[in-house]
XYZ file of C-alpha atoms in Angstrom:
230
model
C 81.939 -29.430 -38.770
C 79.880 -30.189 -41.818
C 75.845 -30.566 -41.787
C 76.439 -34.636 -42.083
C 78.636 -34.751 -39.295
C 76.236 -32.656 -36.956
C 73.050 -34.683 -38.129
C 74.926 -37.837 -37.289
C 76.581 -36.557 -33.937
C 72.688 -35.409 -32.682
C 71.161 -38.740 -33.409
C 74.245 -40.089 -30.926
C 73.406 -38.350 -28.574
C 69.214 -39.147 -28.964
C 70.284 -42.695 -28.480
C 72.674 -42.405 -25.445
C 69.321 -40.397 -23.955
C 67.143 -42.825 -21.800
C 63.586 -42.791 -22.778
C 61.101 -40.435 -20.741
C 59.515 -43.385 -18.310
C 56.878 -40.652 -17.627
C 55.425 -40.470 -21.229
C 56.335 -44.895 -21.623
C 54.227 -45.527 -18.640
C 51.352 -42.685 -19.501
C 50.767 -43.603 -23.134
C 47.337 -44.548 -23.788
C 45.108 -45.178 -26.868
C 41.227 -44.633 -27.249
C 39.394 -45.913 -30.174
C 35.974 -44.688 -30.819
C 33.454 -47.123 -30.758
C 29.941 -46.790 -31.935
C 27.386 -48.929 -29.683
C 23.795 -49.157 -30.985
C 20.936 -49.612 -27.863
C 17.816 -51.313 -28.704
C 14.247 -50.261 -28.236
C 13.798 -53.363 -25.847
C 17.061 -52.145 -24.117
C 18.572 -49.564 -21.969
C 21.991 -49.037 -20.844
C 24.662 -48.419 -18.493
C 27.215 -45.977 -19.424
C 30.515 -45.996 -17.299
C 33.627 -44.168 -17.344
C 36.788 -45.484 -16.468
C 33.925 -47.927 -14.007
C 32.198 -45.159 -12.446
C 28.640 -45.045 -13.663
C 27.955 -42.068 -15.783
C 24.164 -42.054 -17.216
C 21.466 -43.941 -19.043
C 22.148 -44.599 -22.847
C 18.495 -44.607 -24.606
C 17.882 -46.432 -27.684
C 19.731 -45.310 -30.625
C 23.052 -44.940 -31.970
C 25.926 -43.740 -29.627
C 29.920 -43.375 -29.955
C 31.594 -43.818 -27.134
C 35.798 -43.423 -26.664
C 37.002 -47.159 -25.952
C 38.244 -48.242 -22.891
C 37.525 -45.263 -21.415
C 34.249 -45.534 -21.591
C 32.058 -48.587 -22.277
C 28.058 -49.363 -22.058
C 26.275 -52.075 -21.173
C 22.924 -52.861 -21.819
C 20.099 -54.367 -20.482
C 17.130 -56.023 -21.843
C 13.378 -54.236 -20.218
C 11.278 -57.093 -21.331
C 8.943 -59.042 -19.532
C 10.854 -62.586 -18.446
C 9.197 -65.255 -16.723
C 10.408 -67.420 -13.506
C 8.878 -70.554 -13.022
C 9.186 -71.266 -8.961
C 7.638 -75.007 -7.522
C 7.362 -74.666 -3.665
C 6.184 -77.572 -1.273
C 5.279 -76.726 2.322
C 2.107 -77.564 4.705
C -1.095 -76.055 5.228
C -2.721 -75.354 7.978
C -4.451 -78.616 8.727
C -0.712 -80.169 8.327
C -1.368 -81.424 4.602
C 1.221 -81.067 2.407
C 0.958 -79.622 -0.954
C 2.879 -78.962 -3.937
C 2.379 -75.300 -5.796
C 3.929 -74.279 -9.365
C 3.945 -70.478 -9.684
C 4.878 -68.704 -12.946
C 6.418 -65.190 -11.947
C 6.484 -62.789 -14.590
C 8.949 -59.903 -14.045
C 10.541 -57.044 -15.880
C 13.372 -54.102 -15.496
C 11.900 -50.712 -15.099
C 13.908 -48.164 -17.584
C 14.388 -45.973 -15.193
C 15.578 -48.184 -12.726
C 18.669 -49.996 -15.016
C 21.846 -48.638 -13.690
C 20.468 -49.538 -9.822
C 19.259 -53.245 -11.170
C 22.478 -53.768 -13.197
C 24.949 -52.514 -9.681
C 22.769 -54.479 -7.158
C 21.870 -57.945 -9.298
C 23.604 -60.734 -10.477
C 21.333 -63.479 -10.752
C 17.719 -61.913 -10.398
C 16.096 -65.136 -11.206
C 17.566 -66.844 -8.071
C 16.681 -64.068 -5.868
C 12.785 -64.034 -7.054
C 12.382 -68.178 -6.786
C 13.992 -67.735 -2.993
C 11.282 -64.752 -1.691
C 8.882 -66.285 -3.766
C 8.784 -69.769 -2.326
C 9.193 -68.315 1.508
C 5.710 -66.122 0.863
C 4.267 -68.876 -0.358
C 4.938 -70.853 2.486
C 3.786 -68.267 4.743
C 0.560 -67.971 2.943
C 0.005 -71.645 2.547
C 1.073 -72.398 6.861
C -2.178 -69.577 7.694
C -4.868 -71.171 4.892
C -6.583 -74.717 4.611
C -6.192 -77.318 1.774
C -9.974 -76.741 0.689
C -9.208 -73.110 0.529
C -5.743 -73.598 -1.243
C -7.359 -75.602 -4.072
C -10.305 -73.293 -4.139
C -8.484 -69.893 -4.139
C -5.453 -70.520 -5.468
C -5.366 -66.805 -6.548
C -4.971 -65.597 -3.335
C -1.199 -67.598 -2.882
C -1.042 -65.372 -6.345
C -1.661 -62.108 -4.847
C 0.452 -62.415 -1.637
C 3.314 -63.740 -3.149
C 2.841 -60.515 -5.927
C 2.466 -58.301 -3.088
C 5.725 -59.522 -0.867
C 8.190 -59.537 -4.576
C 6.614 -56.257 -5.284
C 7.738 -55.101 -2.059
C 11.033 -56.069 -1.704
C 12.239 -55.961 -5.413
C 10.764 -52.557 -6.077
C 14.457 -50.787 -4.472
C 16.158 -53.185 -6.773
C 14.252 -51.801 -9.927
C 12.246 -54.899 -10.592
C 8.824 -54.845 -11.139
C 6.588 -57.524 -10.993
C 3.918 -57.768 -13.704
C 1.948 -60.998 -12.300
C 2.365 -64.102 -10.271
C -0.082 -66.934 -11.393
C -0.692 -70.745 -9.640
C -0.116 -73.186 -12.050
C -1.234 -76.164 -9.823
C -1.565 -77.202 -6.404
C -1.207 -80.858 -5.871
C -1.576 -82.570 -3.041
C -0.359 -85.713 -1.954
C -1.754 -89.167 -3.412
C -3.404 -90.339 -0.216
C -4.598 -86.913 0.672
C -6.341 -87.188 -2.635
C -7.495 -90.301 -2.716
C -9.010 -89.732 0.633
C -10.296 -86.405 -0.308
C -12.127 -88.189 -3.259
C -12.900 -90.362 -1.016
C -14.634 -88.131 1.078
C -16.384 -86.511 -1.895
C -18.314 -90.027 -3.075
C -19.272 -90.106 0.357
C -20.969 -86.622 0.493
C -22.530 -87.075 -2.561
C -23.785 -90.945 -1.639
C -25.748 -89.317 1.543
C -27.012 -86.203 -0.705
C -28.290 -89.033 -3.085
C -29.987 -90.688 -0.171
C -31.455 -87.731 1.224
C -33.179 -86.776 -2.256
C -34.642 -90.730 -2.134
C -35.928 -90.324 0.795
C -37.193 -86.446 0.001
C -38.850 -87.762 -2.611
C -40.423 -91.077 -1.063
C -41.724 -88.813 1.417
C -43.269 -86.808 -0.480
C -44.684 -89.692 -2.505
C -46.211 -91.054 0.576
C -47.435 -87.283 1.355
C -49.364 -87.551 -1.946
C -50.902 -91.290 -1.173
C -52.640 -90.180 1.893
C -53.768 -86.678 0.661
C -54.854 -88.617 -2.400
C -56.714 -90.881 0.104
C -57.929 -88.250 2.268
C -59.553 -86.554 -0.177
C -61.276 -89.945 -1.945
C -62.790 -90.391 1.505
C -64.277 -87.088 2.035
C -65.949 -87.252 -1.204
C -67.588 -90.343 -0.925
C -69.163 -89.286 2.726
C -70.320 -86.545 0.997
C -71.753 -88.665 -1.456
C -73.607 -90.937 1.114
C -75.072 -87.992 2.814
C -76.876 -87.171 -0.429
């Protein structure tokens, strides 16, 4: 047969021949992809979703989907948390914290796999050590110290968010209120104090002013008998 014939009797038989399902179903494309990691950032590098290793800050290119990063911001974020519970002498107050929190950077791939909403989980431990503080302290002490709610709410998120990779910066009361007729009769109590401190100086100082009279007295008296004896 002639060189057309053969050409044309081969592509016959290409297209009576069922395509390899093997190489159909195993086909797969990568595109490289360049992914650029800030200085406030670190991130997570996985491979087909196993977790791989840390991407620093820079420029990186990466095979896509095979491979894909995600990053993470390290900055310091803030959480504001209001809890209202009882102290010890059954008054109840209401506390505003401000939380201040941030990822460590080498702690990103273990915050990233064991947080979703970080936020949520600081205002929930946050507000049950405050309670537990605030149940073993008075109201005079909670208003006068509110740094120590502070340092043993710190102490309890340090605690149990350090396996997380979350590290708390600071945790600072941003009011304690108590309730209107607590403070009304704690003002109350205060005009009273200071009434019978008022009253006490008067009466310091009448006494003493009487003190003086008769010394005054004394005194005139003894010089005129000595006087009459000359």
């Amino acid at each position: 047969p002639s060189q057309g014939q053969a050409t044309r009797e081969a592509m016959r038989r290409r297209q009576r021949t069922p395509a390899d399902p093997t190489i159909a179903s195993g086909s797969c494309c990568c595109v490289p992809c360049c992914v650029c990691v800030d200085s406030s950032q670190r991130g997570v590098l996985q491979e087909c979703g196993e977790f791989k290793e840390l991407v620093e800050p820079g420029f990186r290119c990466i095979p896509f989907p095979i491979q894909m990063v995600k990053t993470i911001s390290v900055k310091v974020f803030q959480c504001t948390v209001t809890v209202q519970t009882q102290t010890r002498d059954k008054v109840t107050v209401e506390v505003e914290m401000a939380v201040q929190y941030r990822v460590e950077p080498e702690q990103v791939h273990t915050f990233y796999f064991a947080l979703t909403h970080p936020s949520q989980l600081i205002s929930a431990r946050a507000k049950d050590s405050a309670r537990t503080h605030l149940a073993a302290i008075s109201l005079d002490l909670a208003f006068a110290n509110p740094h120590r709610v502070g340092d043993a709410v710190h102490a309890s998120l340090h605690h149990s968010l350090a396996p997380y990779g979350v590290s708390i910066s600071a945790v600072l009361v941003v009011r304690v209120t108590a309730d209107t007729g607590v403070a009304a009769a704690m003002n109350s109590l205060l005009v009273s104090k200071l009434h019978r401190t008022a009253a006490r100086e008067r009466a310091e100082g009448a006494k003493a002013c009487v003190v003086k009279r008769a010394e005054a007295h004394a005194e005139a008296q003894a010089l005129r008998g000595e006087g009459s004896a000359r």
